[in-house]
Amino acid sequence: MSSQDLNARLAAFVKYAESLWDEKGHSQVFIDRLFQTLGWPGYKEAGAVLEDRIRRAKGGTSFADLGWQDRKVLLEMKKRGEKLEKHYPQL
């Protein structure tokens, strides 16, 4: 994909994402469209996992919205304007 094509795809994705407001209702579609924007058929085809289980250092399990172990990527979605600092213990 050329950089010009990628820029056009990213601009379209940003326009789409600006209309979203609900983390729970939109996160999985958002993630799949992000992967499509980057040239993958979808998150699954890229080898990523939705609601990926994360072992906490102090025991127990938490869930990340997406884990992409091949690329060492972890996504945790929050609604726009949310203070992210208060969610650090979640992971």
PDB file of C-alpha atoms in Angstrom:
ATOM      1  CA  MET A   1       0.000   0.000   0.000  1.00  0.00           C
ATOM      2  CA  SER A   2       1.416   3.372  -0.949  1.00  0.00           C
ATOM      3  CA  SER A   3       1.775   6.119   1.632  1.00  0.00           C
ATOM      4  CA  GLN A   4      -0.813   8.127  -0.312  1.00  0.00           C
ATOM      5  CA  ASP A   5      -3.309   5.242  -0.084  1.00  0.00           C
ATOM      6  CA  LEU A   6      -2.559   4.795   3.616  1.00  0.00           C
ATOM      7  CA  ASN A   7      -3.073   8.512   4.272  1.00  0.00           C
ATOM      8  CA  ALA A   8      -6.443   8.410   2.489  1.00  0.00           C
ATOM      9  CA  ARG A   9      -7.499   5.309   4.452  1.00  0.00           C
ATOM     10  CA  LEU A  10      -6.409   6.883   7.747  1.00  0.00           C
ATOM     11  CA  ALA A  11      -8.320  10.090   6.990  1.00  0.00           C
ATOM     12  CA  ALA A  12     -11.472   8.056   6.276  1.00  0.00           C
ATOM     13  CA  PHE A  13     -10.950   6.048   9.473  1.00  0.00           C
ATOM     14  CA  VAL A  14     -10.554   9.200  11.570  1.00  0.00           C
ATOM     15  CA  LYS A  15     -13.793  10.564  10.118  1.00  0.00           C
ATOM     16  CA  TYR A  16     -15.551   7.290  10.986  1.00  0.00           C
ATOM     17  CA  ALA A  17     -14.064   7.200  14.502  1.00  0.00           C
ATOM     18  CA  GLU A  18     -15.135  10.768  15.293  1.00  0.00           C
ATOM     19  CA  SER A  19     -18.767   9.632  15.206  1.00  0.00           C
ATOM     20  CA  LEU A  20     -18.282   6.972  17.906  1.00  0.00           C
ATOM     21  CA  TRP A  21     -19.062   7.596  21.543  1.00  0.00           C
ATOM     22  CA  ASP A  22     -19.617   4.291  23.352  1.00  0.00           C
ATOM     23  CA  GLU A  23     -16.633   2.106  24.254  1.00  0.00           C
ATOM     24  CA  LYS A  24     -18.699  -1.019  24.907  1.00  0.00           C
ATOM     25  CA  GLY A  25     -20.888  -0.680  21.852  1.00  0.00           C
ATOM     26  CA  HIS A  26     -18.227   0.234  19.330  1.00  0.00           C
ATOM     27  CA  SER A  27     -14.836  -1.081  20.426  1.00  0.00           C
ATOM     28  CA  GLN A  28     -14.825  -4.359  18.487  1.00  0.00           C
ATOM     29  CA  VAL A  29     -16.028  -2.758  15.254  1.00  0.00           C
ATOM     30  CA  PHE A  30     -13.533   0.093  15.785  1.00  0.00           C
ATOM     31  CA  ILE A  31     -10.682  -2.403  16.169  1.00  0.00           C
ATOM     32  CA  ASP A  32     -11.689  -4.409  13.105  1.00  0.00           C
ATOM     33  CA  ARG A  33     -11.964  -1.261  10.982  1.00  0.00           C
ATOM     34  CA  LEU A  34      -8.580  -0.084  12.253  1.00  0.00           C
ATOM     35  CA  PHE A  35      -6.994  -3.319  11.047  1.00  0.00           C
ATOM     36  CA  GLN A  36      -8.771  -2.979   7.694  1.00  0.00           C
ATOM     37  CA  THR A  37      -7.488   0.580   7.417  1.00  0.00           C
ATOM     38  CA  LEU A  38      -3.958  -0.703   7.928  1.00  0.00           C
ATOM     39  CA  GLY A  39      -4.372  -3.243   5.123  1.00  0.00           C
ATOM     40  CA  TRP A  40      -5.414  -6.400   6.984  1.00  0.00           C
ATOM     41  CA  PRO A  41      -8.710  -8.164   6.172  1.00  0.00           C
ATOM     42  CA  GLY A  42      -9.503  -7.819   9.895  1.00  0.00           C
ATOM     43  CA  TYR A  43      -8.054  -8.284  13.384  1.00  0.00           C
ATOM     44  CA  LYS A  44      -8.493 -12.069  13.348  1.00  0.00           C
ATOM     45  CA  GLU A  45      -6.631 -12.516  10.075  1.00  0.00           C
ATOM     46  CA  ALA A  46      -3.774 -10.473  11.559  1.00  0.00           C
ATOM     47  CA  GLY A  47      -3.526 -12.926  14.461  1.00  0.00           C
ATOM     48  CA  ALA A  48      -4.953 -10.624  17.122  1.00  0.00           C
ATOM     49  CA  VAL A  49      -7.450 -11.649  19.818  1.00  0.00           C
ATOM     50  CA  LEU A  50     -10.426  -9.686  21.147  1.00  0.00           C
ATOM     51  CA  GLU A  51     -11.020  -9.741  24.915  1.00  0.00           C
ATOM     52  CA  ASP A  52      -7.538 -11.145  25.433  1.00  0.00           C
ATOM     53  CA  ARG A  53      -6.920 -12.599  28.902  1.00  0.00           C
ATOM     54  CA  ILE A  54      -4.142 -10.899  30.840  1.00  0.00           C
ATOM     55  CA  ARG A  55      -2.660 -12.401  33.993  1.00  0.00           C
ATOM     56  CA  ARG A  56      -2.239  -9.757  36.660  1.00  0.00           C
ATOM     57  CA  ALA A  57       1.047  -9.564  38.559  1.00  0.00           C
ATOM     58  CA  LYS A  58      -0.782  -9.862  41.899  1.00  0.00           C
ATOM     59  CA  GLY A  59      -2.928 -12.752  40.721  1.00  0.00           C
ATOM     60  CA  GLY A  60      -6.200 -12.982  38.890  1.00  0.00           C
ATOM     61  CA  THR A  61      -7.115 -12.274  35.319  1.00  0.00           C
ATOM     62  CA  SER A  62      -8.022  -9.096  33.505  1.00  0.00           C
ATOM     63  CA  PHE A  63      -9.139  -8.592  29.919  1.00  0.00           C
ATOM     64  CA  ALA A  64      -7.740  -6.269  27.281  1.00  0.00           C
ATOM     65  CA  ASP A  65      -9.940  -5.206  24.389  1.00  0.00           C
ATOM     66  CA  LEU A  66      -7.307  -6.594  22.017  1.00  0.00           C
ATOM     67  CA  GLY A  67      -4.070  -8.505  22.307  1.00  0.00           C
ATOM     68  CA  TRP A  68      -1.764  -8.907  19.321  1.00  0.00           C
ATOM     69  CA  GLN A  69       1.070 -10.986  20.671  1.00  0.00           C
ATOM     70  CA  ASP A  70       2.997 -11.295  17.381  1.00  0.00           C
ATOM     71  CA  ARG A  71       3.425  -7.514  17.387  1.00  0.00           C
ATOM     72  CA  LYS A  72       3.470  -7.027  21.176  1.00  0.00           C
ATOM     73  CA  VAL A  73       0.403  -4.775  21.046  1.00  0.00           C
ATOM     74  CA  LEU A  74      -2.262  -4.446  23.705  1.00  0.00           C
ATOM     75  CA  LEU A  75      -5.309  -2.198  23.224  1.00  0.00           C
ATOM     76  CA  GLU A  76      -7.597  -1.089  26.004  1.00  0.00           C
ATOM     77  CA  MET A  77     -10.400   1.156  24.830  1.00  0.00           C
ATOM     78  CA  LYS A  78     -12.012   3.866  26.930  1.00  0.00           C
ATOM     79  CA  LYS A  79     -14.588   6.453  26.009  1.00  0.00           C
ATOM     80  CA  ARG A  80     -13.397   9.818  24.806  1.00  0.00           C
ATOM     81  CA  GLY A  81     -12.381  12.118  27.651  1.00  0.00           C
ATOM     82  CA  GLU A  82     -11.902   9.308  30.178  1.00  0.00           C
ATOM     83  CA  LYS A  83      -8.969   9.754  32.591  1.00  0.00           C
ATOM     84  CA  LEU A  84      -6.701   6.887  31.601  1.00  0.00           C
ATOM     85  CA  GLU A  85      -4.581   7.032  34.764  1.00  0.00           C
ATOM     86  CA  LYS A  86      -7.382   5.584  36.864  1.00  0.00           C
ATOM     87  CA  HIS A  87      -7.459   2.490  34.643  1.00  0.00           C
ATOM     88  CA  TYR A  88      -3.756   1.548  34.873  1.00  0.00           C
ATOM     89  CA  PRO A  89      -4.403  -1.006  37.648  1.00  0.00           C
ATOM     90  CA  GLN A  90      -6.843  -2.760  35.297  1.00  0.00           C
ATOM     91  CA  LEU A  91      -3.874  -4.221  33.450  1.00  0.00           C
TER      92      LEU A  91
END
